[in-house]
Amino acid sequence: MKKRQLGKSNLFVNPVGLGCMGFSHAYGTPTEKSEAKKIIREAFDYGYDFFDTAECYTGLNSDGSTSYNEEIVGKALKSVREKVIIATKFGVQHLGTLLKMDSSPETVKKAVEGSLKRLGTDYIDLYYQHRIDPKVSPEDVASVMNELINDGKIRAWGISEADEEYLRRANNICPVTAIQNRYSMMARWHENLFPVLEELNIAFVAFSPMGNGFLSGKYKPSDNFESSDFRSFMPQYTKEGFAKAQEFLRLLEQIAESKNATMGQISMSWMLCKKPYIIPIPGSRKIERIKENFEAGKVLLTQQEINILDEKLNSMKFLIFGGH
């Protein structure tokens, strides 16, 4: 499995990374800490070398204590720290379903110290601005990233949910290594950034590459999620959302069967075969699903198969969380 380079950095990772958010945040009751650490370590043993977390990925355990995602990831990977790339993020607080953005220099400098402590490491490989803060200029954020790189606290930086103008302005001050934007067969609105990423040599780390699990084909309209599970209010999981997607899901299933692959693997292979700088980071709390996702890096689609999928996608309008 050929590794992919994160932008112009000297960071190289396998084609599929692991989004660790779900172990403690947004997908119902957090996984018990020892079990979460065990699964993340098993993921490393299977081949994963790129792990994604954030300071705001927290959740309440059944006993009322707080589960910190960074702590779980850090402890799970402590003994193999030099063999993995860890990405984390700053600048967001979750207030229920709302986000509060704060990327002021003083907040960022405090945030990086907190992340380093929770991760149990003295450096962060890839440090993302989690969301654009309209109160802080990209130049100011990039200047702080320069400081953190020079201080050895981070190796590279990126921006999550970046747009072209912000990306260019930030990159002029401190070269951006990666963006992390929502991207899947159902969520293609950031494809207009491809020429910019190629011009500036920036990687595209794709979160929710299966439409928050929808494209795995594992769910039915009758499935119910916990109220603390974000999927409980995502439009693709409504009866109308399922109805709109049925025709495409059938095509996806047919191609998966012809490749002896799963629907989720085809959905990620589609983006991996599109561009050499795209790295999906699907999340799961089940080791069998995590292994399945990793194998998507070995599934090859022909250009004709990609064209067939794109043709169908271009003719459809999905209901999708975060849709434009």
mmCIF file of C-alpha atoms in Angstrom:
data_model
loop_
_atom_site.group_PDB
_atom_site.id
_atom_site.type_symbol
_atom_site.label_atom_id
_atom_site.label_comp_id
_atom_site.label_asym_id
_atom_site.label_seq_id
_atom_site.Cartn_x
_atom_site.Cartn_y
_atom_site.Cartn_z
ATOM 1 C CA MET A 1 0.000 0.000 0.000
ATOM 2 C CA LYS A 2 1.717 3.191 -1.185
ATOM 3 C CA LYS A 3 1.842 5.998 1.359
ATOM 4 C CA ARG A 4 0.482 9.467 0.622
ATOM 5 C CA GLN A 5 2.337 12.669 1.377
ATOM 6 C CA LEU A 6 0.683 15.369 3.440
ATOM 7 C CA GLY A 7 1.298 18.434 1.275
ATOM 8 C CA LYS A 8 4.906 19.619 1.102
ATOM 9 C CA SER A 9 5.709 18.212 4.542
ATOM 10 C CA ASN A 10 7.828 15.182 5.319
ATOM 11 C CA LEU A 11 4.745 13.464 6.745
ATOM 12 C CA PHE A 12 3.696 10.305 4.898
ATOM 13 C CA VAL A 13 0.684 8.163 5.802
ATOM 14 C CA ASN A 14 -1.223 5.144 4.538
ATOM 15 C CA PRO A 15 -4.161 6.022 2.237
ATOM 16 C CA VAL A 16 -6.840 5.637 4.931
ATOM 17 C CA GLY A 17 -6.588 7.235 8.387
ATOM 18 C CA LEU A 18 -8.690 6.743 11.512
ATOM 19 C CA GLY A 19 -11.086 9.426 12.705
ATOM 20 C CA CYS A 20 -11.197 8.896 16.468
ATOM 21 C CA MET A 21 -13.998 11.348 17.354
ATOM 22 C CA GLY A 22 -16.710 8.705 17.770
ATOM 23 C CA PHE A 23 -15.006 7.023 20.706
ATOM 24 C CA SER A 24 -15.987 9.918 22.946
ATOM 25 C CA HIS A 25 -18.047 12.454 21.024
ATOM 26 C CA ALA A 26 -21.172 12.806 18.869
ATOM 27 C CA TYR A 27 -22.073 9.125 18.481
ATOM 28 C CA GLY A 28 -23.919 8.348 21.698
ATOM 29 C CA THR A 29 -22.445 7.189 24.997
ATOM 30 C CA PRO A 30 -18.621 7.198 24.846
ATOM 31 C CA THR A 31 -16.829 3.892 24.479
ATOM 32 C CA GLU A 32 -15.370 2.707 27.788
ATOM 33 C CA LYS A 33 -11.836 4.144 27.926
ATOM 34 C CA SER A 34 -9.891 0.899 28.191
ATOM 35 C CA GLU A 35 -11.897 -0.584 25.326
ATOM 36 C CA ALA A 36 -11.364 2.526 23.182
ATOM 37 C CA LYS A 37 -7.596 2.424 23.808
ATOM 38 C CA LYS A 38 -7.523 -1.270 22.944
ATOM 39 C CA ILE A 39 -9.363 -0.694 19.640
ATOM 40 C CA ILE A 40 -7.140 2.240 18.617
ATOM 41 C CA ARG A 41 -4.041 0.180 19.354
ATOM 42 C CA GLU A 42 -5.481 -2.727 17.341
ATOM 43 C CA ALA A 43 -6.011 -0.278 14.475
ATOM 44 C CA PHE A 44 -2.304 0.607 14.605
ATOM 45 C CA ASP A 45 -1.353 -3.069 14.660
ATOM 46 C CA TYR A 46 -3.525 -3.601 11.581
ATOM 47 C CA GLY A 47 -1.739 -0.865 9.619
ATOM 48 C CA TYR A 48 -3.196 2.529 10.518
ATOM 49 C CA ASP A 49 -0.568 5.229 11.009
ATOM 50 C CA PHE A 50 -2.690 8.420 10.852
ATOM 51 C CA PHE A 51 -4.993 9.232 13.770
ATOM 52 C CA ASP A 52 -7.292 12.243 14.002
ATOM 53 C CA THR A 53 -8.646 13.822 17.184
ATOM 54 C CA ALA A 54 -9.468 17.308 18.599
ATOM 55 C CA GLU A 55 -9.486 19.141 21.899
ATOM 56 C CA CYS A 56 -13.272 19.526 21.754
ATOM 57 C CA TYR A 57 -14.043 15.825 21.184
ATOM 58 C CA THR A 58 -15.404 15.114 24.645
ATOM 59 C CA GLY A 59 -18.379 13.262 26.002
ATOM 60 C CA LEU A 60 -20.061 12.332 29.267
ATOM 61 C CA ASN A 61 -19.529 8.791 30.490
ATOM 62 C CA SER A 62 -22.346 6.878 32.148
ATOM 63 C CA ASP A 63 -20.851 7.719 35.569
ATOM 64 C CA GLY A 64 -20.930 11.448 34.803
ATOM 65 C CA SER A 65 -17.172 11.824 34.225
ATOM 66 C CA THR A 66 -15.778 13.414 31.068
ATOM 67 C CA SER A 67 -14.142 11.374 28.337
ATOM 68 C CA TYR A 68 -11.350 13.298 26.581
ATOM 69 C CA ASN A 69 -10.613 11.957 23.106
ATOM 70 C CA GLU A 70 -7.051 13.286 23.041
ATOM 71 C CA GLU A 71 -6.224 11.448 26.272
ATOM 72 C CA ILE A 72 -7.544 8.163 24.881
ATOM 73 C CA VAL A 73 -5.630 8.543 21.609
ATOM 74 C CA GLY A 74 -2.425 9.587 23.369
ATOM 75 C CA LYS A 75 -2.452 6.679 25.805
ATOM 76 C CA ALA A 76 -3.356 4.153 23.106
ATOM 77 C CA LEU A 77 -0.415 5.229 20.935
ATOM 78 C CA LYS A 78 2.135 6.167 23.604
ATOM 79 C CA SER A 79 4.428 3.186 23.021
ATOM 80 C CA VAL A 80 4.401 3.681 19.230
ATOM 81 C CA ARG A 81 4.431 7.481 19.173
ATOM 82 C CA GLU A 82 7.337 7.766 16.724
ATOM 83 C CA LYS A 83 5.612 5.458 14.242
ATOM 84 C CA VAL A 84 2.343 7.402 13.899
ATOM 85 C CA ILE A 85 1.075 10.769 12.698
ATOM 86 C CA ILE A 86 -1.327 12.382 15.162
ATOM 87 C CA ALA A 87 -3.550 15.260 14.095
ATOM 88 C CA THR A 88 -5.552 17.360 16.513
ATOM 89 C CA LYS A 89 -7.438 20.652 16.337
ATOM 90 C CA PHE A 90 -7.973 23.946 18.137
ATOM 91 C CA GLY A 91 -10.426 26.807 18.084
ATOM 92 C CA VAL A 92 -13.844 25.228 18.680
ATOM 93 C CA GLN A 93 -16.076 24.700 21.689
ATOM 94 C CA HIS A 94 -19.276 22.674 21.419
ATOM 95 C CA LEU A 95 -22.294 24.359 22.984
ATOM 96 C CA GLY A 96 -24.917 21.692 22.410
ATOM 97 C CA THR A 97 -25.268 21.498 18.641
ATOM 98 C CA LEU A 98 -23.745 24.976 18.204
ATOM 99 C CA LEU A 99 -20.072 25.783 17.717
ATOM 100 C CA LYS A 100 -18.211 28.640 19.375
ATOM 101 C CA MET A 101 -15.104 29.675 17.451
ATOM 102 C CA ASP A 102 -12.053 31.234 19.094
ATOM 103 C CA SER A 103 -8.722 31.326 17.249
ATOM 104 C CA SER A 104 -7.240 34.320 19.037
ATOM 105 C CA PRO A 105 -3.457 33.965 19.480
ATOM 106 C CA GLU A 106 -3.682 33.753 23.278
ATOM 107 C CA THR A 107 -6.356 31.019 23.072
ATOM 108 C CA VAL A 108 -4.370 29.008 20.516
ATOM 109 C CA LYS A 109 -1.178 29.142 22.604
ATOM 110 C CA LYS A 110 -3.115 27.912 25.627
ATOM 111 C CA ALA A 111 -4.886 25.252 23.550
ATOM 112 C CA VAL A 112 -1.696 23.710 22.189
ATOM 113 C CA GLU A 113 -0.330 23.238 25.702
ATOM 114 C CA GLY A 114 -3.553 21.510 26.743
ATOM 115 C CA SER A 115 -3.483 19.209 23.718
ATOM 116 C CA LEU A 116 0.186 18.309 24.272
ATOM 117 C CA LYS A 117 -0.574 17.415 27.882
ATOM 118 C CA ARG A 118 -3.667 15.337 27.098
ATOM 119 C CA LEU A 119 -1.900 13.522 24.255
ATOM 120 C CA GLY A 120 1.124 12.880 26.466
ATOM 121 C CA THR A 121 3.536 14.043 23.781
ATOM 122 C CA ASP A 122 5.945 16.927 23.267
ATOM 123 C CA TYR A 123 4.931 17.595 19.657
ATOM 124 C CA ILE A 124 1.844 17.442 17.440
ATOM 125 C CA ASP A 125 2.355 16.233 13.875
ATOM 126 C CA LEU A 126 -0.539 18.112 12.267
ATOM 127 C CA TYR A 127 -2.407 20.899 14.053
ATOM 128 C CA TYR A 128 -5.645 22.120 12.482
ATOM 129 C CA GLN A 129 -7.616 25.275 12.956
ATOM 130 C CA HIS A 130 -10.904 23.464 13.549
ATOM 131 C CA ARG A 131 -13.136 26.142 12.049
ATOM 132 C CA ILE A 132 -12.544 29.624 10.653
ATOM 133 C CA ASP A 133 -13.018 32.319 13.292
ATOM 134 C CA PRO A 134 -14.469 35.432 11.604
ATOM 135 C CA LYS A 135 -12.978 37.597 14.377
ATOM 136 C CA VAL A 136 -9.374 36.586 13.620
ATOM 137 C CA SER A 137 -7.575 37.066 10.302
ATOM 138 C CA PRO A 138 -5.933 34.097 8.567
ATOM 139 C CA GLU A 139 -2.648 36.012 8.701
ATOM 140 C CA ASP A 140 -2.817 36.202 12.504
ATOM 141 C CA VAL A 141 -3.595 32.489 12.820
ATOM 142 C CA ALA A 142 -0.806 31.551 10.395
ATOM 143 C CA SER A 143 1.668 33.727 12.314
ATOM 144 C CA VAL A 144 0.936 31.768 15.490
ATOM 145 C CA MET A 145 1.414 28.512 13.562
ATOM 146 C CA ASN A 146 4.836 29.779 12.461
ATOM 147 C CA GLU A 147 5.733 30.340 16.102
ATOM 148 C CA LEU A 148 4.552 26.880 17.141
ATOM 149 C CA ILE A 149 6.511 25.228 14.328
ATOM 150 C CA ASN A 150 9.660 27.193 15.220
ATOM 151 C CA ASP A 151 9.187 26.207 18.880
ATOM 152 C CA GLY A 152 8.936 22.532 17.898
ATOM 153 C CA LYS A 153 5.461 22.135 19.340
ATOM 154 C CA ILE A 154 3.894 21.257 15.996
ATOM 155 C CA ARG A 155 5.392 19.845 12.803
ATOM 156 C CA ALA A 156 2.782 21.136 10.342
ATOM 157 C CA TRP A 157 -0.594 22.814 10.309
ATOM 158 C CA GLY A 158 -3.872 22.724 8.466
ATOM 159 C CA ILE A 159 -7.346 24.226 8.298
ATOM 160 C CA SER A 160 -10.669 22.431 8.630
ATOM 161 C CA GLU A 161 -13.576 23.625 6.457
ATOM 162 C CA ALA A 162 -11.296 26.013 4.590
ATOM 163 C CA ASP A 163 -12.351 28.119 1.616
ATOM 164 C CA GLU A 164 -10.041 29.379 -1.139
ATOM 165 C CA GLU A 165 -9.534 32.968 -0.001
ATOM 166 C CA TYR A 166 -8.766 32.039 3.597
ATOM 167 C CA LEU A 167 -6.483 29.223 2.477
ATOM 168 C CA ARG A 168 -4.442 31.433 0.146
ATOM 169 C CA ARG A 169 -4.026 34.213 2.684
ATOM 170 C CA ALA A 170 -2.975 31.796 5.429
ATOM 171 C CA ASN A 171 -0.620 29.915 3.133
ATOM 172 C CA ASN A 172 1.187 33.145 2.215
ATOM 173 C CA ILE A 173 2.282 33.522 5.848
ATOM 174 C CA CYS A 174 2.909 29.907 6.851
ATOM 175 C CA PRO A 175 2.620 27.075 4.293
ATOM 176 C CA VAL A 176 -0.504 24.993 4.898
ATOM 177 C CA THR A 177 0.016 21.231 4.822
ATOM 178 C CA ALA A 178 -3.582 20.005 4.655
ATOM 179 C CA ILE A 179 -7.195 20.962 4.691
ATOM 180 C CA GLN A 180 -9.725 18.781 6.450
ATOM 181 C CA ASN A 181 -13.123 19.260 4.842
ATOM 182 C CA ARG A 182 -16.284 17.215 4.584
ATOM 183 C CA TYR A 183 -16.112 15.121 1.422
ATOM 184 C CA SER A 184 -17.986 12.097 0.179
ATOM 185 C CA MET A 185 -19.949 10.938 -2.846
ATOM 186 C CA MET A 186 -22.907 12.793 -1.345
ATOM 187 C CA ALA A 187 -20.978 15.906 -0.316
ATOM 188 C CA ARG A 188 -18.902 17.197 -3.236
ATOM 189 C CA TRP A 189 -19.123 20.959 -2.828
ATOM 190 C CA HIS A 190 -15.411 21.317 -1.981
ATOM 191 C CA GLU A 191 -14.263 19.821 -5.291
ATOM 192 C CA ASN A 192 -13.843 23.396 -6.517
ATOM 193 C CA LEU A 193 -10.766 23.527 -4.245
ATOM 194 C CA PHE A 194 -8.943 20.795 -6.174
ATOM 195 C CA PRO A 195 -7.095 23.219 -8.524
ATOM 196 C CA VAL A 196 -6.032 25.367 -5.560
ATOM 197 C CA LEU A 197 -4.765 22.359 -3.599
ATOM 198 C CA GLU A 198 -2.783 21.198 -6.621
ATOM 199 C CA GLU A 199 -1.323 24.660 -7.181
ATOM 200 C CA LEU A 200 -0.269 25.068 -3.548
ATOM 201 C CA ASN A 201 0.571 21.378 -2.944
ATOM 202 C CA ILE A 202 -1.857 20.887 -0.066
ATOM 203 C CA ALA A 203 -3.419 17.560 0.954
ATOM 204 C CA PHE A 204 -7.178 17.032 1.310
ATOM 205 C CA VAL A 205 -8.042 15.032 4.419
ATOM 206 C CA ALA A 206 -11.665 13.988 3.953
ATOM 207 C CA PHE A 207 -13.868 13.662 7.011
ATOM 208 C CA SER A 208 -17.210 11.852 6.863
ATOM 209 C CA PRO A 209 -16.112 10.030 3.666
ATOM 210 C CA MET A 210 -19.144 7.756 3.891
ATOM 211 C CA GLY A 211 -21.696 10.468 4.647
ATOM 212 C CA ASN A 212 -21.531 9.757 8.399
ATOM 213 C CA GLY A 213 -21.810 6.044 7.691
ATOM 214 C CA PHE A 214 -24.766 6.312 5.334
ATOM 215 C CA LEU A 215 -22.866 5.063 2.262
ATOM 216 C CA SER A 216 -21.814 1.907 4.080
ATOM 217 C CA GLY A 217 -25.285 0.539 3.310
ATOM 218 C CA LYS A 218 -25.482 -0.816 6.872
ATOM 219 C CA TYR A 219 -28.474 1.254 7.973
ATOM 220 C CA LYS A 220 -32.236 1.163 7.376
ATOM 221 C CA PRO A 221 -34.911 3.895 7.649
ATOM 222 C CA SER A 222 -36.229 2.177 10.771
ATOM 223 C CA ASP A 223 -32.902 2.405 12.648
ATOM 224 C CA ASN A 224 -32.969 4.613 15.729
ATOM 225 C CA PHE A 225 -29.999 6.468 17.229
ATOM 226 C CA GLU A 226 -29.427 7.772 20.743
ATOM 227 C CA SER A 227 -30.437 11.415 21.174
ATOM 228 C CA SER A 228 -26.752 12.255 21.794
ATOM 229 C CA ASP A 229 -25.845 10.621 18.467
ATOM 230 C CA PHE A 230 -25.591 13.351 15.796
ATOM 231 C CA ARG A 231 -27.042 10.976 13.203
ATOM 232 C CA SER A 232 -30.397 11.254 14.982
ATOM 233 C CA PHE A 233 -30.956 14.626 13.268
ATOM 234 C CA MET A 234 -29.026 14.158 10.015
ATOM 235 C CA PRO A 235 -31.320 14.479 6.969
ATOM 236 C CA GLN A 236 -29.830 11.521 5.092
ATOM 237 C CA TYR A 237 -31.140 9.229 7.845
ATOM 238 C CA THR A 238 -34.755 10.341 7.472
ATOM 239 C CA LYS A 239 -37.207 8.294 5.404
ATOM 240 C CA GLU A 240 -37.048 10.977 2.725
ATOM 241 C CA GLY A 241 -33.238 10.871 2.787
ATOM 242 C CA PHE A 242 -33.220 7.107 2.287
ATOM 243 C CA ALA A 243 -35.778 7.388 -0.519
ATOM 244 C CA LYS A 244 -33.723 9.976 -2.412
ATOM 245 C CA ALA A 245 -30.567 7.860 -2.155
ATOM 246 C CA GLN A 246 -31.977 4.400 -2.959
ATOM 247 C CA GLU A 247 -31.189 4.456 -6.674
ATOM 248 C CA PHE A 248 -27.565 5.398 -6.053
ATOM 249 C CA LEU A 249 -27.166 2.937 -3.177
ATOM 250 C CA ARG A 250 -28.257 0.136 -5.531
ATOM 251 C CA LEU A 251 -25.581 1.164 -8.062
ATOM 252 C CA LEU A 252 -22.981 1.330 -5.297
ATOM 253 C CA GLU A 253 -23.988 -2.155 -4.152
ATOM 254 C CA GLN A 254 -23.677 -3.543 -7.692
ATOM 255 C CA ILE A 255 -20.168 -2.161 -8.138
ATOM 256 C CA ALA A 256 -19.184 -3.410 -4.684
ATOM 257 C CA GLU A 257 -20.341 -6.921 -5.566
ATOM 258 C CA SER A 258 -18.410 -6.845 -8.847
ATOM 259 C CA LYS A 259 -15.232 -5.887 -6.957
ATOM 260 C CA ASN A 260 -15.781 -8.315 -4.075
ATOM 261 C CA ALA A 261 -15.766 -5.250 -1.833
ATOM 262 C CA THR A 262 -18.183 -3.476 0.490
ATOM 263 C CA MET A 263 -20.173 -0.367 -0.337
ATOM 264 C CA GLY A 264 -18.142 1.643 2.151
ATOM 265 C CA GLN A 265 -14.897 0.516 0.535
ATOM 266 C CA ILE A 266 -16.140 1.574 -2.902
ATOM 267 C CA SER A 267 -17.188 4.988 -1.594
ATOM 268 C CA MET A 268 -13.647 5.610 -0.301
ATOM 269 C CA SER A 269 -11.873 3.978 -3.248
ATOM 270 C CA TRP A 270 -13.783 6.418 -5.463
ATOM 271 C CA MET A 271 -12.071 9.407 -3.829
ATOM 272 C CA LEU A 272 -8.689 7.680 -3.427
ATOM 273 C CA CYS A 273 -8.636 6.928 -7.162
ATOM 274 C CA LYS A 274 -9.709 10.469 -8.034
ATOM 275 C CA LYS A 275 -6.738 12.321 -6.526
ATOM 276 C CA PRO A 276 -3.415 11.151 -5.029
ATOM 277 C CA TYR A 277 -3.571 13.790 -2.292
ATOM 278 C CA ILE A 278 -6.960 12.787 -0.826
ATOM 279 C CA ILE A 279 -6.833 10.872 2.461
ATOM 280 C CA PRO A 280 -10.172 9.771 3.960
ATOM 281 C CA ILE A 281 -10.407 9.411 7.745
ATOM 282 C CA PRO A 282 -13.512 7.294 8.402
ATOM 283 C CA GLY A 283 -14.440 6.714 12.009
ATOM 284 C CA SER A 284 -15.787 3.600 13.693
ATOM 285 C CA ARG A 285 -15.811 2.045 17.138
ATOM 286 C CA LYS A 286 -15.905 -1.521 15.824
ATOM 287 C CA ILE A 287 -12.576 -3.142 15.014
ATOM 288 C CA GLU A 288 -14.062 -5.239 12.206
ATOM 289 C CA ARG A 289 -15.367 -2.071 10.514
ATOM 290 C CA ILE A 290 -12.051 -0.293 11.104
ATOM 291 C CA LYS A 291 -10.234 -3.149 9.352
ATOM 292 C CA GLU A 292 -12.758 -3.085 6.508
ATOM 293 C CA ASN A 293 -12.234 0.652 6.041
ATOM 294 C CA PHE A 294 -8.449 0.272 5.919
ATOM 295 C CA GLU A 295 -8.758 -2.274 3.108
ATOM 296 C CA ALA A 296 -10.421 0.399 0.931
ATOM 297 C CA GLY A 297 -6.862 1.522 0.167
ATOM 298 C CA LYS A 298 -6.369 -1.706 -1.777
ATOM 299 C CA VAL A 299 -9.552 -1.464 -3.883
ATOM 300 C CA LEU A 300 -8.919 -0.044 -7.350
ATOM 301 C CA LEU A 301 -11.594 1.437 -9.577
ATOM 302 C CA THR A 302 -11.127 1.927 -13.296
ATOM 303 C CA GLN A 303 -11.625 5.359 -14.821
ATOM 304 C CA GLN A 304 -14.747 3.985 -16.503
ATOM 305 C CA GLU A 305 -16.186 2.923 -13.134
ATOM 306 C CA ILE A 306 -15.394 6.333 -11.646
ATOM 307 C CA ASN A 307 -17.098 7.987 -14.636
ATOM 308 C CA ILE A 308 -20.208 5.825 -14.179
ATOM 309 C CA LEU A 309 -20.413 6.794 -10.526
ATOM 310 C CA ASP A 310 -19.815 10.489 -11.277
ATOM 311 C CA GLU A 311 -22.455 10.468 -14.011
ATOM 312 C CA LYS A 312 -25.045 9.097 -11.617
ATOM 313 C CA LEU A 313 -23.952 11.445 -8.840
ATOM 314 C CA ASN A 314 -24.249 14.456 -11.153
ATOM 315 C CA SER A 315 -27.871 13.587 -11.839
ATOM 316 C CA MET A 316 -28.896 13.207 -8.189
ATOM 317 C CA LYS A 317 -29.650 15.505 -5.292
ATOM 318 C CA PHE A 318 -29.185 13.953 -1.867
ATOM 319 C CA LEU A 319 -30.346 15.035 1.521
ATOM 320 C CA ILE A 320 -27.079 15.338 3.441
ATOM 321 C CA PHE A 321 -25.953 16.925 6.694
ATOM 322 C CA GLY A 322 -23.875 20.034 6.016
ATOM 323 C CA GLY A 323 -25.213 20.265 2.465
ATOM 324 C CA HIS A 324 -24.829 23.455 0.479
#
